[in-house]
Tab-separated table of C-alpha atoms and ligand atoms in Angstrom:
chain	number	residue	atom	x	y	z
A	1	MET	CA	36.543	77.297	70.143
A	2	ASN	CA	34.143	76.282	67.394
A	3	ALA	CA	30.347	76.427	67.656
A	4	ARG	CA	28.761	73.042	66.978
A	5	ILE	CA	25.100	72.109	66.609
A	6	MET	CA	24.191	69.561	69.297
A	7	GLY	CA	20.399	69.350	68.959
A	8	THR	CA	17.601	70.452	66.659
A	9	GLY	CA	13.822	70.733	66.897
A	10	TRP	CA	10.796	72.053	65.071
A	11	LYS	CA	7.138	72.760	65.671
A	12	LEU	CA	4.353	73.375	63.157
A	13	PRO	CA	0.754	74.471	63.748
A	14	VAL	CA	-1.813	71.694	63.565
A	15	PHE	CA	-3.964	73.187	60.809
A	16	GLN	CA	-2.825	72.523	57.228
A	17	ALA	CA	-4.176	74.731	54.447
A	18	ASP	CA	-3.720	73.199	51.011
A	19	ASN	CA	-3.911	75.142	47.755
A	20	GLU	CA	-7.594	74.217	47.372
A	21	PHE	CA	-8.288	75.944	50.687
A	22	LEU	CA	-6.621	79.140	49.403
A	23	SER	CA	-8.436	79.006	46.082
A	24	LYS	CA	-11.668	79.534	48.059
A	25	LEU	CA	-10.250	82.749	49.551
A	26	VAL	CA	-8.584	84.385	46.512
A	27	ASP	CA	-8.611	84.035	42.725
A	28	THR	CA	-5.932	81.366	42.411
A	29	SER	CA	-5.577	77.652	41.699
A	30	ASP	CA	-3.610	74.630	42.851
A	31	GLU	CA	-2.089	74.490	39.353
A	32	TRP	CA	-0.796	78.103	39.433
A	33	ILE	CA	0.647	77.857	42.948
A	34	THR	CA	2.294	74.472	42.363
A	35	GLU	CA	3.798	75.431	38.998
A	36	ARG	CA	5.102	78.854	40.039
A	37	THR	CA	6.270	78.014	43.563
A	38	GLY	CA	6.261	74.251	44.281
A	39	ILE	CA	4.087	74.897	47.357
A	40	ARG	CA	1.131	72.519	47.873
A	41	SER	CA	0.246	73.129	51.496
A	42	ARG	CA	1.285	75.193	54.515
A	43	HIS	CA	0.574	75.137	58.267
A	44	LEU	CA	-1.383	78.094	59.641
A	45	ALA	CA	-1.661	79.048	63.297
A	46	ARG	CA	-5.134	78.957	64.800
A	47	ASP	CA	-4.498	78.499	68.534
A	48	GLU	CA	-0.703	78.592	68.262
A	49	THR	CA	1.356	81.778	68.676
A	50	THR	CA	4.892	82.675	67.614
A	51	ALA	CA	5.987	82.206	71.249
A	52	SER	CA	4.268	78.803	71.658
A	53	LEU	CA	5.746	77.498	68.386
A	54	ALA	CA	9.182	78.842	69.355
A	55	GLU	CA	8.959	77.198	72.768
A	56	GLY	CA	7.907	73.851	71.260
A	57	ALA	CA	10.847	73.824	68.829
A	58	ALA	CA	13.245	75.048	71.541
A	59	LYS	CA	12.241	72.326	74.019
A	60	GLU	CA	12.841	69.608	71.442
A	61	ALA	CA	16.243	71.006	70.415
A	62	LEU	CA	17.290	71.325	74.039
A	63	ALA	CA	16.182	67.788	74.934
A	64	ARG	CA	18.112	66.375	71.981
A	65	SER	CA	21.247	68.383	72.799
A	66	GLY	CA	21.636	66.709	76.186
A	67	LEU	CA	21.890	70.138	77.862
A	68	LYS	CA	19.600	71.489	80.571
A	69	ALA	CA	17.784	74.828	80.326
A	70	SER	CA	19.977	76.092	83.158
A	71	ASP	CA	23.096	75.457	80.996
A	72	LEU	CA	22.033	78.038	78.377
A	73	ASP	CA	24.016	81.282	78.281
A	74	LEU	CA	22.320	82.795	75.239
A	75	LEU	CA	18.833	82.532	73.713
A	76	ILE	CA	18.123	84.285	70.410
A	77	VAL	CA	14.810	84.217	68.561
A	78	ALA	CA	14.844	85.386	64.943
A	79	THR	CA	11.376	86.617	64.048
A	80	ILE	CA	9.471	89.369	62.266
A	81	THR	CA	6.183	88.269	63.855
A	82	SER	CA	6.671	88.510	67.604
A	83	ASP	CA	3.263	88.296	69.318
A	84	THR	CA	4.299	91.245	71.471
A	85	ASP	CA	6.330	94.309	70.481
A	86	THR	CA	7.744	94.019	73.948
A	87	PRO	CA	8.801	91.831	75.669
A	88	SER	CA	10.720	89.870	73.074
A	89	THR	CA	9.622	86.371	72.065
A	90	ALA	CA	13.012	85.208	73.360
A	91	CYS	CA	12.155	86.376	76.903
A	92	ARG	CA	8.864	84.481	76.749
A	93	VAL	CA	10.666	81.333	75.551
A	94	GLN	CA	13.208	81.814	78.330
A	95	ALA	CA	10.360	81.805	80.865
A	96	GLY	CA	8.779	78.714	79.283
A	97	LEU	CA	12.057	76.788	79.430
A	98	GLY	CA	13.248	78.105	82.783
A	99	ALA	CA	16.547	79.134	81.187
A	100	SER	CA	17.174	81.661	83.940
A	101	LYS	CA	20.888	82.230	83.205
A	102	ALA	CA	20.435	82.947	79.468
A	103	VAL	CA	20.698	86.404	77.912
A	104	ALA	CA	17.552	86.484	75.757
A	105	PHE	CA	16.691	88.767	72.842
A	106	ASP	CA	15.027	88.807	69.402
A	107	ILE	CA	16.557	89.809	66.099
A	108	ASN	CA	14.811	90.950	62.919
A	109	ALA	CA	16.516	89.941	59.690
A	110	ALA	CA	13.428	88.430	58.035
A	111	CYS	CA	14.091	85.197	56.137
A	112	SER	CA	17.844	85.470	56.836
A	113	GLY	CA	17.160	85.778	60.578
A	114	PHE	CA	18.322	82.310	61.581
A	115	LEU	CA	21.658	82.824	59.793
A	116	TYR	CA	22.086	86.182	61.519
A	117	ALA	CA	21.441	84.423	64.852
A	118	VAL	CA	24.104	81.823	63.999
A	119	HIS	CA	26.496	84.670	63.119
A	120	ILE	CA	25.962	86.356	66.500
A	121	ALA	CA	26.074	83.158	68.572
A	122	GLU	CA	29.189	81.879	66.824
A	123	ALA	CA	31.040	85.117	67.607
A	124	PHE	CA	30.109	84.856	71.304
A	125	ILE	CA	31.133	81.185	71.470
A	126	ARG	CA	34.351	81.630	69.508
A	127	SER	CA	35.390	84.522	71.770
A	128	GLY	CA	34.728	82.447	74.891
A	129	ILE	CA	32.080	84.834	76.260
A	130	TYR	CA	29.325	82.194	76.120
A	131	LYS	CA	29.424	78.409	75.824
A	132	ASN	CA	25.862	77.277	75.106
A	133	ALA	CA	23.353	79.034	72.844
A	134	LEU	CA	19.798	78.202	71.810
A	135	LEU	CA	18.751	79.716	68.476
A	136	VAL	CA	15.159	79.747	67.266
A	137	GLY	CA	13.547	80.928	64.024
A	138	ALA	CA	9.815	81.356	64.672
A	139	GLU	CA	7.067	82.989	62.624
A	140	THR	CA	3.334	83.396	62.219
A	141	LEU	CA	3.416	85.176	58.845
A	142	SER	CA	-0.316	84.412	58.554
A	143	ARG	CA	-0.786	87.468	60.805
A	144	LEU	CA	1.124	89.793	58.425
A	145	VAL	CA	-0.179	88.838	55.010
A	146	ASP	CA	-3.172	90.413	53.333
A	147	TRP	CA	-5.556	87.482	52.852
A	148	LYS	CA	-7.058	89.319	49.876
A	149	ASP	CA	-3.710	89.599	48.037
A	150	ARG	CA	-3.164	86.435	45.971
A	151	SER	CA	0.395	87.432	45.072
A	152	THR	CA	1.585	87.069	48.690
A	153	CYS	CA	-0.900	85.079	50.808
A	154	ILE	CA	-0.267	81.832	48.916
A	155	LEU	CA	3.458	81.873	49.706
A	156	PHE	CA	3.775	81.907	53.456
A	157	GLY	CA	3.312	79.453	56.313
A	158	ASP	CA	3.755	79.418	60.092
A	159	GLY	CA	6.183	77.397	62.196
A	160	ALA	CA	9.375	77.331	64.239
A	161	GLY	CA	12.739	75.582	64.137
A	162	ALA	CA	15.536	75.577	66.690
A	163	ALA	CA	19.133	74.518	67.197
A	164	VAL	CA	21.441	74.351	70.217
A	165	LEU	CA	25.018	75.484	69.564
A	166	THR	CA	27.779	74.660	71.989
A	167	ALA	CA	31.534	75.222	72.226
A	168	SER	CA	33.488	72.372	70.667
A	169	GLU	CA	37.124	71.664	69.825
A	170	GLU	CA	36.296	70.610	66.291
A	171	GLY	CA	33.708	70.793	63.507
A	172	GLY	CA	30.727	73.109	63.742
A	173	ILE	CA	30.512	76.420	61.884
A	174	LEU	CA	33.483	76.551	59.488
A	175	SER	CA	32.767	79.830	57.673
A	176	GLN	CA	30.029	82.415	57.157
A	177	THR	CA	29.042	85.293	54.905
A	178	ILE	CA	26.377	87.752	56.031
A	179	ALA	CA	25.212	90.880	54.217
A	180	SER	CA	22.490	93.547	54.078
A	181	ASN	CA	21.392	96.149	51.540
A	182	GLY	CA	19.065	98.642	53.197
A	183	ALA	CA	18.847	100.701	49.985
A	184	LYS	CA	16.377	98.051	48.775
A	185	TRP	CA	14.252	97.994	51.948
A	186	SER	CA	10.985	98.720	50.128
A	187	THR	CA	11.232	95.579	47.949
A	188	LEU	CA	9.636	93.569	50.756
A	189	SER	CA	8.161	95.397	53.713
A	190	CYS	CA	5.354	95.607	56.225
A	191	MET	CA	4.409	98.927	57.791
A	192	GLY	CA	3.361	98.866	61.444
A	193	ARG	CA	0.214	100.139	63.109
A	194	PRO	CA	-0.922	103.749	62.454
A	195	ASN	CA	0.870	106.377	64.495
A	196	GLN	CA	-1.406	107.678	67.278
A	197	ASN	CA	1.022	110.430	68.299
A	198	PRO	CA	-1.181	113.598	68.491
A	199	LEU	CA	1.660	115.668	66.999
A	200	ASN	CA	1.855	113.578	63.856
A	201	PRO	CA	-1.166	111.312	63.496
A	202	GLU	CA	-1.467	108.940	60.566
A	203	LYS	CA	-4.880	107.921	59.380
A	204	THR	CA	-3.759	104.893	57.396
A	205	ALA	CA	-4.862	101.369	58.208
A	206	PRO	CA	-2.364	98.918	59.676
A	207	GLY	CA	-0.041	97.640	56.988
A	208	TYR	CA	0.205	94.216	55.474
A	209	LEU	CA	3.204	92.626	53.871
A	210	THR	CA	3.914	93.986	50.381
A	211	MET	CA	6.474	92.572	47.984
A	212	ASP	CA	7.953	92.979	44.529
A	213	GLY	CA	8.072	89.237	43.842
A	214	ARG	CA	9.988	89.417	40.578
A	215	GLU	CA	12.695	91.641	42.052
A	216	ILE	CA	13.153	89.331	45.052
A	217	PHE	CA	13.286	86.350	42.702
A	218	SER	CA	15.995	87.894	40.576
A	219	PHE	CA	17.948	89.118	43.638
A	220	ALA	CA	17.856	85.603	45.143
A	221	VAL	CA	18.987	83.663	42.081
A	222	LYS	CA	21.892	86.065	41.484
A	223	THR	CA	23.013	86.608	45.087
A	224	VAL	CA	22.727	83.165	46.698
A	225	PRO	CA	25.207	81.327	44.411
A	226	VAL	CA	27.828	84.072	44.850
A	227	CYS	CA	27.342	84.060	48.614
A	228	VAL	CA	27.626	80.252	48.775
A	229	GLU	CA	30.815	80.250	46.638
A	230	GLU	CA	32.352	82.956	48.842
A	231	THR	CA	31.537	80.990	52.022
A	232	LEU	CA	33.088	77.786	50.637
A	233	GLU	CA	36.179	79.639	49.472
A	234	LYS	CA	36.769	81.082	52.959
A	235	ALA	CA	37.005	77.514	54.339
A	236	GLY	CA	38.824	76.017	51.346
A	237	VAL	CA	35.968	73.540	50.819
A	238	SER	CA	34.740	72.587	47.343
A	239	LYS	CA	31.085	72.370	46.252
A	240	GLU	CA	31.586	68.664	45.623
A	241	GLU	CA	32.500	68.102	49.293
A	242	VAL	CA	29.132	69.521	50.414
A	243	LYS	CA	26.513	66.838	51.130
A	244	TYR	CA	23.500	69.147	51.238
A	245	PHE	CA	22.770	72.752	50.310
A	246	LEU	CA	19.892	73.893	52.529
A	247	LEU	CA	18.378	76.996	50.956
A	248	HIS	CA	15.654	79.237	52.319
A	249	GLN	CA	12.385	77.585	51.273
A	250	ALA	CA	10.769	80.408	49.288
A	251	ASN	CA	10.231	79.011	45.821
A	252	GLN	CA	11.192	75.709	44.188
A	253	ARG	CA	12.181	77.569	40.999
A	254	ILE	CA	14.665	79.716	42.963
A	255	ILE	CA	16.243	76.589	44.481
A	256	GLN	CA	16.441	74.845	41.086
A	257	SER	CA	18.018	77.922	39.519
A	258	VAL	CA	20.642	78.163	42.294
A	259	ALA	CA	21.434	74.441	41.851
A	260	ARG	CA	21.974	75.018	38.119
A	261	ARG	CA	24.155	78.083	38.704
A	262	LEU	CA	26.280	76.157	41.213
A	263	ALA	CA	26.400	73.200	38.790
A	264	GLN	CA	25.289	70.823	41.540
A	265	PRO	CA	22.621	68.083	41.314
A	266	GLU	CA	19.170	69.019	42.577
A	267	GLU	CA	19.182	65.983	44.923
A	268	LYS	CA	21.698	67.888	47.066
A	269	PHE	CA	19.055	70.591	47.701
A	270	PRO	CA	16.494	69.151	50.138
A	271	MET	CA	13.089	70.859	50.179
A	272	ASN	CA	10.049	70.933	52.426
A	273	LEU	CA	8.318	73.944	50.881
A	274	ASP	CA	5.670	71.742	49.293
A	275	GLN	CA	4.311	71.074	52.805
A	276	CYS	CA	5.449	74.167	54.753
A	277	GLY	CA	5.526	77.076	52.286
A	278	ASN	CA	7.833	79.976	53.128
A	279	THR	CA	8.150	80.197	56.919
A	280	SER	CA	10.651	83.098	56.799
A	281	ALA	CA	13.168	82.870	59.687
A	282	ALA	CA	11.872	79.405	60.609
A	283	SER	CA	12.495	77.891	57.186
A	284	LEU	CA	16.169	76.872	57.537
A	285	PRO	CA	16.036	75.497	61.112
A	286	ILE	CA	12.859	73.501	60.336
A	287	LEU	CA	14.501	71.932	57.275
A	288	LEU	CA	17.705	71.219	59.222
A	289	ALA	CA	15.790	69.593	62.094
A	290	GLN	CA	13.735	67.442	59.708
A	291	LEU	CA	16.875	66.190	57.928
A	292	ASP	CA	18.478	65.501	61.290
A	293	ARG	CA	15.444	63.499	62.405
A	294	GLN	CA	15.375	61.479	59.173
A	295	GLY	CA	18.900	60.336	60.011
A	296	SER	CA	20.254	62.012	56.855
A	297	LEU	CA	23.094	63.803	58.684
A	298	GLN	CA	26.250	62.029	59.880
A	299	ARG	CA	29.063	63.527	61.953
A	300	GLY	CA	31.601	65.061	59.563
A	301	ASP	CA	29.068	65.833	56.810
A	302	LYS	CA	29.486	69.282	55.282
A	303	LEU	CA	26.330	71.377	54.886
A	304	ILE	CA	25.651	74.794	53.459
A	305	LEU	CA	22.769	76.865	54.839
A	306	SER	CA	21.835	79.927	52.795
A	307	GLY	CA	18.990	82.420	53.017
A	308	PHE	CA	17.756	85.724	51.665
A	309	GLY	CA	14.902	88.076	52.384
A	310	ALA	CA	13.587	91.457	53.459
A	311	GLY	CA	16.054	94.183	54.334
A	312	LEU	CA	17.401	93.160	51.940
A	313	THR	CA	19.406	90.607	53.896
A	314	TRP	CA	21.212	87.439	52.880
A	315	GLY	CA	23.856	85.032	54.040
A	316	ALA	CA	25.328	81.558	54.081
A	317	CYS	CA	27.160	79.363	56.538
A	318	LEU	CA	29.191	76.195	56.113
A	319	ILE	CA	28.735	73.584	58.829
A	320	GLU	CA	30.654	70.441	59.602
A	321	TRP	CA	27.968	68.315	61.287
B	9	LIG	O1	11.432	85.029	51.546
B	9	LIG	C1	11.516	85.875	50.459
B	9	LIG	C2	10.121	86.163	50.116
B	9	LIG	N1	9.722	86.322	48.771
B	9	LIG	C3	10.058	85.549	47.722
B	9	LIG	O2	10.854	84.663	47.773
B	9	LIG	C4	9.322	85.820	46.448
B	9	LIG	C5	10.121	85.542	45.217
B	9	LIG	N2	9.279	85.638	44.056
B	9	LIG	C6	8.489	84.609	43.667
B	9	LIG	O3	8.516	83.545	44.256
B	9	LIG	C7	7.627	84.813	42.437
B	9	LIG	O4	7.922	86.062	41.859
B	9	LIG	C8	6.095	84.743	42.766
B	9	LIG	C9	5.725	83.305	43.086
B	9	LIG	C10	5.745	85.643	43.928
B	9	LIG	C11	5.284	85.175	41.554
B	9	LIG	O5	5.609	84.360	40.431
B	9	LIG	P1	5.911	85.035	39.016
B	9	LIG	O6	6.173	83.936	38.073
B	9	LIG	O7	7.019	86.044	39.247
B	9	LIG	O8	4.542	85.704	38.668
B	9	LIG	P2	4.215	87.252	38.381
B	9	LIG	O9	4.269	88.038	39.653
B	9	LIG	O10	5.055	87.695	37.235
B	9	LIG	O11	2.694	87.161	37.909
B	9	LIG	C12	2.327	86.474	36.718
B	9	LIG	C13	0.811	86.500	36.610
B	9	LIG	C14	0.207	87.887	36.814
B	9	LIG	O12	-0.889	87.990	35.941
B	9	LIG	P3	-0.735	88.779	34.559
B	9	LIG	O13	-0.324	90.173	34.917
B	9	LIG	O14	0.313	88.033	33.775
B	9	LIG	O15	-2.106	88.676	33.970
B	9	LIG	C15	-0.302	87.858	38.236
B	9	LIG	O16	-1.390	88.739	38.458
B	9	LIG	O17	0.244	85.671	37.633
B	9	LIG	C16	-0.751	86.423	38.363
B	9	LIG	N3	-0.764	85.918	39.735
B	9	LIG	C17	-1.534	84.881	40.115
B	9	LIG	N4	-2.391	84.095	39.431
B	9	LIG	C18	-2.987	83.103	40.120
B	9	LIG	C19	-0.055	86.365	40.797
B	9	LIG	N5	-0.342	85.621	41.874
B	9	LIG	C20	-1.248	84.682	41.481
B	9	LIG	C21	-1.917	83.637	42.138
B	9	LIG	N6	-2.770	82.873	41.419
B	9	LIG	N7	-1.710	83.354	43.439
């Protein structure tokens, strides 16, 4: 059995912070941010939470899939910004939907999280263990960034995207490549709260997200094209047969560089980072849902999804829509 996407959804916080807004908080400018990243604006959560955004995206994806909440066997939320350490965001979404039969859990693979969720769900569906899965990428990175650090706070945005996968005789996920390199964990990390254990107390303040931007940039432009080529080769599909390459929305220059390295026209690389910034695990499912809603995807179209991020983690999957 193949795993096919039957419905998509997304949810963004109401408040939009443009580059002018950020230039009042840190020493930056619209010109610098636009030139170096392509980002012009991002949505930031004020009243919204990771769980409420995830639930909003999930409800839309479910409604569009034609399935009921009670049909769901599996519910995975990919996030690094769960509102609660426990329970998982997935369990809170399960309660919001009334998906009482679903096995619900979160995964942490940063910006590659949605692809990791696809990897897990596809294995369950292909093996026949589960039939219907709801996958959500949801983040409120605004809670993790240091709003005094101009090198990171300008990059990220909040939001959620979701997709329903169901068992199908044809189409769906054709091939995948997923990888991790924990040796490079410190390239992009966020330490948790100080340890209050009396045997080993730490006096440090709670951590914010820290990143070696140049190293991540160079890792992404080298790794993503190789990963995409490998994924296409596994399915015997050529680059020319792919309608769209959906890449993690981190930086316009990364996407342009990958397009050049794959020798494919930039028009095949849709982007929403100008309005959403980098929404980590939510970035790919938001972009997919927006393309779906624009009517840009027809049954039979071949799409590549590819992401990279903290861990380090990366991956790609080839979908027949
Ligand atoms: O999901 C994965 C998450 N992370 C990424 O994808 C990040 C990938 N990396 C990047 O996107 C880029 O490396 C950045 C956008 C983060 C930075 O762009 P860059 O072209 O690599 O700039 P840089 O770090 O080399 O900094 C160049 C200059 C520095 O000043 P000096 O040392 O040349 O005087 C920075 O201090 O730009 C300065 N700078 C800024 N200036 C204005 C750094 N951030 C800003 C800022 N506004 N926001």
